[in-house]
Coordinates of C-alpha atoms in Angstrom, one line a residue:
X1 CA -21.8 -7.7 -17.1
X2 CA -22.6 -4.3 -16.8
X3 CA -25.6 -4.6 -14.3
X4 CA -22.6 -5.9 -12.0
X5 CA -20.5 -2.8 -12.7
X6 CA -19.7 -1.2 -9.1
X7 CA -19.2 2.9 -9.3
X8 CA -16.2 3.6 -7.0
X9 CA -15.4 6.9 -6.2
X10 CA -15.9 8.2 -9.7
X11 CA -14.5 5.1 -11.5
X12 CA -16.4 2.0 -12.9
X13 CA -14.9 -1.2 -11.5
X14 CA -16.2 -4.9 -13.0
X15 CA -15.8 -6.8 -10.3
X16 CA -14.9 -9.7 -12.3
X17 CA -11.3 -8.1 -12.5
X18 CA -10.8 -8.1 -8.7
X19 CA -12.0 -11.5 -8.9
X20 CA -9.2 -12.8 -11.3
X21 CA -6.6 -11.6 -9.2
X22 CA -8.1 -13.3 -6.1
X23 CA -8.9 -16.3 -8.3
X24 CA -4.8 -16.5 -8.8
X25 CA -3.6 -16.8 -5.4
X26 CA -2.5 -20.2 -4.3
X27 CA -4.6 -20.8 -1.4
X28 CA -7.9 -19.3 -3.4
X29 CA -10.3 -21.9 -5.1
X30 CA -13.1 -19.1 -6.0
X31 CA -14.0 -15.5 -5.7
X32 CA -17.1 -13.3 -5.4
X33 CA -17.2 -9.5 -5.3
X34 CA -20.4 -7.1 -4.0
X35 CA -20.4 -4.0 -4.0
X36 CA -21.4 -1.5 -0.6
X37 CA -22.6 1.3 -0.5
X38 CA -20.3 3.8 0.7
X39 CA -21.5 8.0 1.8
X40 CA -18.0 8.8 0.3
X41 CA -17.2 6.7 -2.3
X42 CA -20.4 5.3 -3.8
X43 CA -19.5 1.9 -3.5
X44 CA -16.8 -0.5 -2.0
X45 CA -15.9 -4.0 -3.0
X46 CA -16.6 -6.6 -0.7
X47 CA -15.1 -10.1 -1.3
X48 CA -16.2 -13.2 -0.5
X49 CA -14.0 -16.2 -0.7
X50 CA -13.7 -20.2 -0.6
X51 CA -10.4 -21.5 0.0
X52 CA -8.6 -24.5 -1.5
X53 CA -8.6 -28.0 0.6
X54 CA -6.0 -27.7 3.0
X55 CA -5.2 -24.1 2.0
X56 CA -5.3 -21.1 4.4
X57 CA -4.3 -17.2 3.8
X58 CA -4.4 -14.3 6.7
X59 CA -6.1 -11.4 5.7
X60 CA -2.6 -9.5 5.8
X61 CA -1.3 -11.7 3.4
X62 CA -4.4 -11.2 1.1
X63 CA -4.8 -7.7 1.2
X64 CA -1.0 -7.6 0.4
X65 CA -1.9 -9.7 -2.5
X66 CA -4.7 -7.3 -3.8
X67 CA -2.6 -4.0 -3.0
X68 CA 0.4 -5.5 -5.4
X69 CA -2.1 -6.6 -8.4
X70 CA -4.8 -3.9 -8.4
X71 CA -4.9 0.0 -7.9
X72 CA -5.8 0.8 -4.4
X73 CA -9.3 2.5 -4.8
X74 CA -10.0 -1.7 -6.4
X75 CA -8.8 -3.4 -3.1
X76 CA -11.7 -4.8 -1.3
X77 CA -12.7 -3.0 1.7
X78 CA -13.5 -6.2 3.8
X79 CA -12.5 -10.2 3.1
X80 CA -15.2 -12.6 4.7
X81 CA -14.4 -16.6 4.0
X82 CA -17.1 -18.7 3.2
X83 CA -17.2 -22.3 3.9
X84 CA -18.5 -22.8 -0.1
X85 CA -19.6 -19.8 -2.6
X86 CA -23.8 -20.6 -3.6
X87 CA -23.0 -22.2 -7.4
X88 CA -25.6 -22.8 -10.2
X89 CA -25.8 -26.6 -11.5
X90 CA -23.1 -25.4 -14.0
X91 CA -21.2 -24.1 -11.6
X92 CA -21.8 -20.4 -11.8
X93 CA -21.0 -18.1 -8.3
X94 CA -24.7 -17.1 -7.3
X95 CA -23.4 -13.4 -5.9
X96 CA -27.2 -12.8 -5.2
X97 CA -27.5 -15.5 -2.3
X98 CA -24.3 -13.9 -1.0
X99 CA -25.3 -11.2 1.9
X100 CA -23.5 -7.8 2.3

């Protein structure tokens, strides 16, 4: 959606795509991306993420993960697990409840 479109240092980032490749590593059951504003770059992607049961990842590992699927200006600045991402009844992510 474009009202979620993040401006990052001159180039417009959905967050959606950073979310898909989150979304396909193993130990990730859901994804949500913020942007934060940044005095350099305009914004910053900020992920928020909910593991699969009995799943775990480092943030090493994860960062590793983004770096090898997405150019490096789209790797999120900071990865902060969440216990479970706020959903709709149809289970939409709600990245409005999610804090900054």
């Amino acid at each position: 959606r474009k009202k979620d479109m993040m401006i990052i240092a001159g180039e417009n980032v959905f967050p959606r795509e950073i979310e898909e490749v989150l979304n396909a590593h193993p130990a990730i059951a859901g994804s949500a991306i913020l942007g934060q504003r940044d005095d350099l770059r305009g914004e910053v992607p900020i992920a928020f993420i909910e593991f699969r049961p009995e799943q775990q990842a480092d943030d090493a590992t994860l960062r590793a993960w983004c770096r090898d699927h997405l150019a490096g200006y789209k790797c999120p600045r900071d990865i902060r697990v969440v216990e479970k991402l706020p959903r709709s009844p149809t289970g939409k992510i709600m990245r409005r409840q999610l804090e900054v």
